[in-house]
mmCIF file of C-alpha atoms in Angstrom:
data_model
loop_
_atom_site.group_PDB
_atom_site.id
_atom_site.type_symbol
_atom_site.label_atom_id
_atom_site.label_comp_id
_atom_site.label_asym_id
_atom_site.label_seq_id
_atom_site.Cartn_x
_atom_site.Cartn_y
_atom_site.Cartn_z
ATOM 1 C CA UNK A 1 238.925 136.929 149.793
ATOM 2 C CA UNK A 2 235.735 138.280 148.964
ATOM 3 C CA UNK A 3 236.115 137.636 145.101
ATOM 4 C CA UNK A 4 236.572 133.855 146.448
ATOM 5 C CA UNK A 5 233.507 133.752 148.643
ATOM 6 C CA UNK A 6 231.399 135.000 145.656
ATOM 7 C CA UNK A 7 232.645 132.510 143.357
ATOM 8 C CA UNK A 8 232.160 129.609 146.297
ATOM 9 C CA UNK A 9 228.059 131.173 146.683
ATOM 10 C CA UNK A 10 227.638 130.799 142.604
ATOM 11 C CA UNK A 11 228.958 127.453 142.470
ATOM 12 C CA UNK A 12 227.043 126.519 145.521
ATOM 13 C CA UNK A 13 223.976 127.677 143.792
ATOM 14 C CA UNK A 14 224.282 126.025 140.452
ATOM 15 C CA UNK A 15 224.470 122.107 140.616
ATOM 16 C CA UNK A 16 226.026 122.035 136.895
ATOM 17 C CA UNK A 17 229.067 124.514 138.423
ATOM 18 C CA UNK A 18 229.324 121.996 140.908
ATOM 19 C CA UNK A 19 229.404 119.591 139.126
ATOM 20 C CA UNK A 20 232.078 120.658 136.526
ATOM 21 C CA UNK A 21 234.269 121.996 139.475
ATOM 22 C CA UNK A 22 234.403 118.589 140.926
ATOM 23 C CA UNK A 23 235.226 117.158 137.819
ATOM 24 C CA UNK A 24 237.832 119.547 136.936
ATOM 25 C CA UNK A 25 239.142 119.274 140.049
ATOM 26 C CA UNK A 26 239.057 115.616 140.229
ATOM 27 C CA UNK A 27 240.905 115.720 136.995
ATOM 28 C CA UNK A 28 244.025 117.820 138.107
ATOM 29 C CA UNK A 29 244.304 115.839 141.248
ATOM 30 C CA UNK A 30 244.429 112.883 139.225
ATOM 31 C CA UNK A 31 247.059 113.642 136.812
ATOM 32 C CA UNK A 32 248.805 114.966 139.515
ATOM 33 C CA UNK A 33 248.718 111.770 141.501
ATOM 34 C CA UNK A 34 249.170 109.737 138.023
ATOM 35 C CA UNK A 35 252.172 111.366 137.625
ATOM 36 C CA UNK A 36 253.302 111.137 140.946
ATOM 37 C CA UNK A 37 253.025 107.307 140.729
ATOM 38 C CA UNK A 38 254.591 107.059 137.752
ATOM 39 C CA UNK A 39 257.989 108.779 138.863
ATOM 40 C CA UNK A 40 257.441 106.831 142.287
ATOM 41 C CA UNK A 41 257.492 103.656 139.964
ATOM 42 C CA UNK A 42 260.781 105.310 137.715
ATOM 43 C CA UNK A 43 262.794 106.533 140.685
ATOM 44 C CA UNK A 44 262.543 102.678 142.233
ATOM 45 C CA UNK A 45 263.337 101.280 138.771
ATOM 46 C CA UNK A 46 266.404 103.251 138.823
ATOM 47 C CA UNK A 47 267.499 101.811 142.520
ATOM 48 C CA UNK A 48 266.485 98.349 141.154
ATOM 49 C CA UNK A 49 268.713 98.552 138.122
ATOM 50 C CA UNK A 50 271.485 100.288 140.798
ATOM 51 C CA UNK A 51 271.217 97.622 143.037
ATOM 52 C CA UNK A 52 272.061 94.628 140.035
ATOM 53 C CA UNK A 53 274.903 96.538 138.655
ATOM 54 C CA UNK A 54 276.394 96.435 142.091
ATOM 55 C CA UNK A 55 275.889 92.430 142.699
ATOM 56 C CA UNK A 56 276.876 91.376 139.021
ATOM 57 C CA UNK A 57 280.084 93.975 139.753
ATOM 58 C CA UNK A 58 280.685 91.950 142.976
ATOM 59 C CA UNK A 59 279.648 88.751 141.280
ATOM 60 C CA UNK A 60 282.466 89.431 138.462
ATOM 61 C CA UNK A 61 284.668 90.185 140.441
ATOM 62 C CA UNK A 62 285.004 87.291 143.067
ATOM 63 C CA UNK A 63 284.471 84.913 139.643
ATOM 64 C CA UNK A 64 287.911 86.555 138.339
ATOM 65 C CA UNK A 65 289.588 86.695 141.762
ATOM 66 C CA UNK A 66 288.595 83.164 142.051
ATOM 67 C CA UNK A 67 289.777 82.340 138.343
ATOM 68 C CA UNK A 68 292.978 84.347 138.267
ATOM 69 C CA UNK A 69 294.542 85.900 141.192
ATOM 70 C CA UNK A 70 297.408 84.637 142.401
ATOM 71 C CA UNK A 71 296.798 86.519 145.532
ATOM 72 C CA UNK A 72 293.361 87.171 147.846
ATOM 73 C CA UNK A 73 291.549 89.918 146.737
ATOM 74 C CA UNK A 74 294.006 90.855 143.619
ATOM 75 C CA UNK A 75 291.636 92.263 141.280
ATOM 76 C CA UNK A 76 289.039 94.957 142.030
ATOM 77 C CA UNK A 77 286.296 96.146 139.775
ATOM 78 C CA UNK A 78 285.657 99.936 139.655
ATOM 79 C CA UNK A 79 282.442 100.349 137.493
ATOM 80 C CA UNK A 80 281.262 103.222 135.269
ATOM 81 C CA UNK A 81 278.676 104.353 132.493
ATOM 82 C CA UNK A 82 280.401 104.812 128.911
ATOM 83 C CA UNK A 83 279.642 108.416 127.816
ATOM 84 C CA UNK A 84 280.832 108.209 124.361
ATOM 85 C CA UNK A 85 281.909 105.482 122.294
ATOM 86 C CA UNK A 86 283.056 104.741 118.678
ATOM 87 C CA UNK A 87 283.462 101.789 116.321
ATOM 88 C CA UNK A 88 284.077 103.648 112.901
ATOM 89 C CA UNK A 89 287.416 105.506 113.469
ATOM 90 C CA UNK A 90 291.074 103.692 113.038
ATOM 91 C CA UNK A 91 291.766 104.435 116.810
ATOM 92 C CA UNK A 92 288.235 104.468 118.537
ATOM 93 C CA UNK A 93 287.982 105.450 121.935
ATOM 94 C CA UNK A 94 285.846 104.934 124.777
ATOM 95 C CA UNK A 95 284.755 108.026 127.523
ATOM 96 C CA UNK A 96 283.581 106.545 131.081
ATOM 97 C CA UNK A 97 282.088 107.922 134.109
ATOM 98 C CA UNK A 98 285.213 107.162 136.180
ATOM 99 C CA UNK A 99 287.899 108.910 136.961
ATOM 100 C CA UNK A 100 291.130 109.255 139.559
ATOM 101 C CA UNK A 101 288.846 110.015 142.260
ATOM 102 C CA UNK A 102 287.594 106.699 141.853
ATOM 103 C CA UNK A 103 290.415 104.822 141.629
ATOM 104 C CA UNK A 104 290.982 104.683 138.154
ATOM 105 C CA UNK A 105 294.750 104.822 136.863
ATOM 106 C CA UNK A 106 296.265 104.750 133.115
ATOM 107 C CA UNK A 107 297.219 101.193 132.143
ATOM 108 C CA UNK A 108 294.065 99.374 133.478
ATOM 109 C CA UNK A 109 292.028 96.830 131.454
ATOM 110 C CA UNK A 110 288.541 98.261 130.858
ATOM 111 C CA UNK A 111 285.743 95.026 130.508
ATOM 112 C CA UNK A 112 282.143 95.215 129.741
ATOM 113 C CA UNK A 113 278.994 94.362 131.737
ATOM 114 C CA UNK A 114 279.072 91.014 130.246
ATOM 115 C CA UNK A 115 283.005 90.495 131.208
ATOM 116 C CA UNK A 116 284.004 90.750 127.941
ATOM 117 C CA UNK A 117 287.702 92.145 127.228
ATOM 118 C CA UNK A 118 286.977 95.419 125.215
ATOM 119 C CA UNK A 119 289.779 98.086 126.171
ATOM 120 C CA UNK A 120 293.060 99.788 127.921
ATOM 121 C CA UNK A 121 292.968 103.025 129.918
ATOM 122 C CA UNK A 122 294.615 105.659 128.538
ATOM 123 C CA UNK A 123 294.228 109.050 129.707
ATOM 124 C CA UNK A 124 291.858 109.844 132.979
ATOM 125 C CA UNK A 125 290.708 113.309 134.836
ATOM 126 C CA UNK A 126 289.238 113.684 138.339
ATOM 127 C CA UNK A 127 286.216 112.709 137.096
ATOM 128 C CA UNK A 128 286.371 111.007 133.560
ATOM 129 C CA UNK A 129 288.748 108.453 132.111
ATOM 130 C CA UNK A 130 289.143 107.378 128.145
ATOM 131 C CA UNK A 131 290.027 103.803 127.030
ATOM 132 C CA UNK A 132 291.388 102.688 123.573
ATOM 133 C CA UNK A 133 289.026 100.227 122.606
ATOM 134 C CA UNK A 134 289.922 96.759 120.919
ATOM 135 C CA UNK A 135 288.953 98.350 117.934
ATOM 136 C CA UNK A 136 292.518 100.373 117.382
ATOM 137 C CA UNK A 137 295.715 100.334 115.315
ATOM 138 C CA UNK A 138 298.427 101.338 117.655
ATOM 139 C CA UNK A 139 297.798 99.168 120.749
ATOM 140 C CA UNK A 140 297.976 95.310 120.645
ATOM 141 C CA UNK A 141 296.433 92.710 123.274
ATOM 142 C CA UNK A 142 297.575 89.409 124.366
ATOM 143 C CA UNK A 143 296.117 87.069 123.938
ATOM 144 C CA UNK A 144 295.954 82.943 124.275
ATOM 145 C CA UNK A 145 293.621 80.602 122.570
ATOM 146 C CA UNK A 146 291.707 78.645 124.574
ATOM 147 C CA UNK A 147 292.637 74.667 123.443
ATOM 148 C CA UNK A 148 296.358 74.894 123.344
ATOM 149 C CA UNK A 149 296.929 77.730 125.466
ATOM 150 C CA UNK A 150 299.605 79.165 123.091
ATOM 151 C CA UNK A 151 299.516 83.300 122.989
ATOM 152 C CA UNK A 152 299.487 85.726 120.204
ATOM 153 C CA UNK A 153 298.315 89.148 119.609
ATOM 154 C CA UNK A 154 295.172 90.871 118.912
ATOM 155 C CA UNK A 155 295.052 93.114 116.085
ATOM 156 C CA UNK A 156 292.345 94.914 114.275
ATOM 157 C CA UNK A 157 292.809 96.155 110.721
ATOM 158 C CA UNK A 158 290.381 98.984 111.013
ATOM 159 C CA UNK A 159 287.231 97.601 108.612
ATOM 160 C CA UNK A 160 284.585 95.313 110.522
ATOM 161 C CA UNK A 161 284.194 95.933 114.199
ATOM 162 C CA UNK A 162 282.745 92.485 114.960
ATOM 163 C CA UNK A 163 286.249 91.456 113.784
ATOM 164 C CA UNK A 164 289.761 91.264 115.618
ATOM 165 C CA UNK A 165 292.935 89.355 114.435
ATOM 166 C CA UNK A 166 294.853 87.159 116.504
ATOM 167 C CA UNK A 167 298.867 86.511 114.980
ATOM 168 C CA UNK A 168 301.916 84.532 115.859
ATOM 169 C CA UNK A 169 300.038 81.060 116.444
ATOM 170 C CA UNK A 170 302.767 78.449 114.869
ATOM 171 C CA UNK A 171 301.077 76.428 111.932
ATOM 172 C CA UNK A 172 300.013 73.141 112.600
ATOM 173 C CA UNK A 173 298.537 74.066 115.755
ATOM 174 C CA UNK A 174 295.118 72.353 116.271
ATOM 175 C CA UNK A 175 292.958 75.483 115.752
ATOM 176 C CA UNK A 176 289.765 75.289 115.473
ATOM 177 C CA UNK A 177 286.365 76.998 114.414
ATOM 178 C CA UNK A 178 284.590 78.416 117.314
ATOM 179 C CA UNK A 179 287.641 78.192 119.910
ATOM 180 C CA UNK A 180 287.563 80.953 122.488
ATOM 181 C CA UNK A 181 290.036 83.174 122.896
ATOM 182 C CA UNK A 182 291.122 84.485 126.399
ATOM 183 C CA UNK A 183 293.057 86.903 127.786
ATOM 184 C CA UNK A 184 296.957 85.534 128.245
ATOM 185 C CA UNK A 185 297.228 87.244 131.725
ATOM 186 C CA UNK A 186 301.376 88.188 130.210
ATOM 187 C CA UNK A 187 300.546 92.079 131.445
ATOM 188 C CA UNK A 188 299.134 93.875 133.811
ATOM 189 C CA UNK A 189 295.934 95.488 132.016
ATOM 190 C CA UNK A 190 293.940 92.272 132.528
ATOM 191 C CA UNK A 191 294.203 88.997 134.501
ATOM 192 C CA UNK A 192 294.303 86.022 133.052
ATOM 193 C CA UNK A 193 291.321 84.037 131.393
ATOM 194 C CA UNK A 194 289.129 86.861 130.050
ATOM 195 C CA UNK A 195 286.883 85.888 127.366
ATOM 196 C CA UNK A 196 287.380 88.075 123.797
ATOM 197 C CA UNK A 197 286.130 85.994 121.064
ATOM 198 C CA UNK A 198 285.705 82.994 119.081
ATOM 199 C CA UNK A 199 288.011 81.720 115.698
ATOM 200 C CA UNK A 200 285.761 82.208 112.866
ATOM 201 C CA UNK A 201 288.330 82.298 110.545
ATOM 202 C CA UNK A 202 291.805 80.702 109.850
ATOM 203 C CA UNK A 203 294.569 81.683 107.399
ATOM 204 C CA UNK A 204 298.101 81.155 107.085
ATOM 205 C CA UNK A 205 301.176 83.939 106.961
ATOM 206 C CA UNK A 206 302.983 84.108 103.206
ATOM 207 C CA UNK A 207 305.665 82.646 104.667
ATOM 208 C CA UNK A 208 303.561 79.867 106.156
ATOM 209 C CA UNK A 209 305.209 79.411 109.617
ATOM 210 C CA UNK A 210 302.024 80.575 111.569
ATOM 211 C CA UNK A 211 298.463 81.438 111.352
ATOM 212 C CA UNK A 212 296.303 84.681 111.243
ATOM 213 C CA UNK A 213 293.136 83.755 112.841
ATOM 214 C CA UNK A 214 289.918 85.931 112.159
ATOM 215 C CA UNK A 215 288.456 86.214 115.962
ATOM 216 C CA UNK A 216 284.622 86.910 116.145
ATOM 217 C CA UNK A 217 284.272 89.064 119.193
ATOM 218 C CA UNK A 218 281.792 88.408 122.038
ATOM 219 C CA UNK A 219 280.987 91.604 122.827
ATOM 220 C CA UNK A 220 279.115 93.945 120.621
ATOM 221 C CA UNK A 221 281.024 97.266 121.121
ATOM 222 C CA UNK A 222 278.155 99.458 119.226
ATOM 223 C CA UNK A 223 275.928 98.431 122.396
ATOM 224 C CA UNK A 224 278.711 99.048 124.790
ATOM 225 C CA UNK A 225 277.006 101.022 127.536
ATOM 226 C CA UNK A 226 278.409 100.502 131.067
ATOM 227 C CA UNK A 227 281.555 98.793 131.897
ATOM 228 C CA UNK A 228 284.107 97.527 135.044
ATOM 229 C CA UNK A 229 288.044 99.069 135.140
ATOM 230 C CA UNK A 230 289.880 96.646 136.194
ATOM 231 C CA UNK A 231 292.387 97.519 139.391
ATOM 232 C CA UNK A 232 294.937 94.953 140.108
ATOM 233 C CA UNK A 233 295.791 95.380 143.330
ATOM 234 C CA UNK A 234 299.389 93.607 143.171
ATOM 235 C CA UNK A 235 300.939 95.748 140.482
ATOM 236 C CA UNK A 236 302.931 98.086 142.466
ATOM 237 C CA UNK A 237 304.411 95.140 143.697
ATOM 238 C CA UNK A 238 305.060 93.372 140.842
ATOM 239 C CA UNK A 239 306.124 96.238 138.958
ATOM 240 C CA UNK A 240 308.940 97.005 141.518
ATOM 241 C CA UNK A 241 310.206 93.217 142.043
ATOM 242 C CA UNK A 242 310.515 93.437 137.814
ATOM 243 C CA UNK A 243 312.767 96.480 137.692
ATOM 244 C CA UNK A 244 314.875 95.667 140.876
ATOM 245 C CA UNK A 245 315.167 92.215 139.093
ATOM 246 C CA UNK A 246 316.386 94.403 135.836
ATOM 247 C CA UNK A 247 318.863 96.362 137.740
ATOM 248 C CA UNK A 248 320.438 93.075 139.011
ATOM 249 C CA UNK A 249 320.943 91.744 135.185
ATOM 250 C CA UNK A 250 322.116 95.405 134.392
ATOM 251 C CA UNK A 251 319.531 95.845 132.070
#
């Protein structure tokens, strides 16, 4: 206490001390406050950019309910931040920020911020689930292209990662360049009408019955950073009226 009152009587008798203290001071309490405002200003960035993943999840959501349930309220976005993701690999995967606890299940179609198609649940924890992304060898899609409505599968033959296939469209199908190809709704990983891609290519098979169409797709998976797992709300339903229906047959 009394070391403090001398040092208050020297700087109280010197106006250059003074001056420097206050300037010091004044400096501190500045960067203090400066950075004070600046994590003010990052903490309500991060409830802004909250608060729009929550409306466009809502805002997807009706707009597929709308487009493809066959039921009110069907479909049910759970979202979640990707963790880890890969593109170079012949099976890539994708880790998310959502597990069981939230509601997430093995089987359901994963879709990006955009509402791009881009994956299948595969494994989840508590907290954690993984996808297989499009970008795989052992798990096809259905699909449907967009004009005819006829349905095929997507492929990917492990080079480019801009590029899936889409097989078993019959030949002399009007196919065109820059068709969009959707989602065929045939399972229960994703409703129907989903956008994946667009036909930037078109070949035919050796044998020349159908086509192999090079699809362009929408979303660009290296940027993938936060997506929606789809939850369709009717497939415990469906699901049992199928197998009763195969029991019946004897199948």
């Amino acid at each position: 206490m009394l070391e403090i009152l001398a040092i208050f009587m020297v700087i109280s008798s010197n106006s250059d001390k003074r001056l420097f203290v206050y300037n010091t001071v004044n400096r501190v309490f500045g960067k203090g406050l400066s950075v004070g405002l600046r994590m003010q200003n990052y903490m309500h960035l991060i409830e802004e950019n909250d608060s729009l993943i929550d409306l466009n999840q809502k805002l997807m959501e009706r707009n597929i309910n709308c487009q493809s349930s066959n039921t009110p309220g069907q479909y049910s976005l759970i979202g979640g931040k990707v963790i880890r993701n890969s593109i170079s690999h012949r099976n890539n995967i994708i880790l998310i920020a959502a597990g069981e606890k939230d509601g997430v299940k093995e089987g359901m179609g994963v879709i990006s911020k955009n509402g791009y198609a881009v994956g299948k649940i595969i494994s989840v924890s508590p907290n954690y689930s993984a996808a297989i992304s499009i970008l795989n060898q052992i798990v096809s899609f259905s699909a449907k292209h967009g004009t005819t409505g006829l349905v095929g599968t997507i492929v990917w033959n492990g080079k480019d990662p801009e590029f899936v296939t889409l097989e078993d469209i019959r030949k002399h199908s009007p196919v065109k360049y820059g068709d969009t190809i959707y989602t065929s709704g045939y399972s229960q990983t994703f409703p129907e009408g989903l956008e994946i891609g667009v036909v930037d290519k078109i070949d035919q098979t050796p044998n020349y019955k159908s086509y192999i169409i090079t699809v362009r797709l929408l979303e660009n998976l290296q940027r993938l950073d936060y997506v929606y797992i789809i939850s369709n709300n009717d497939v415990g339903e469906i699901d049992s009226l199928y197998n009763r229906t195969k029991l019946i047959l004897g199948e």
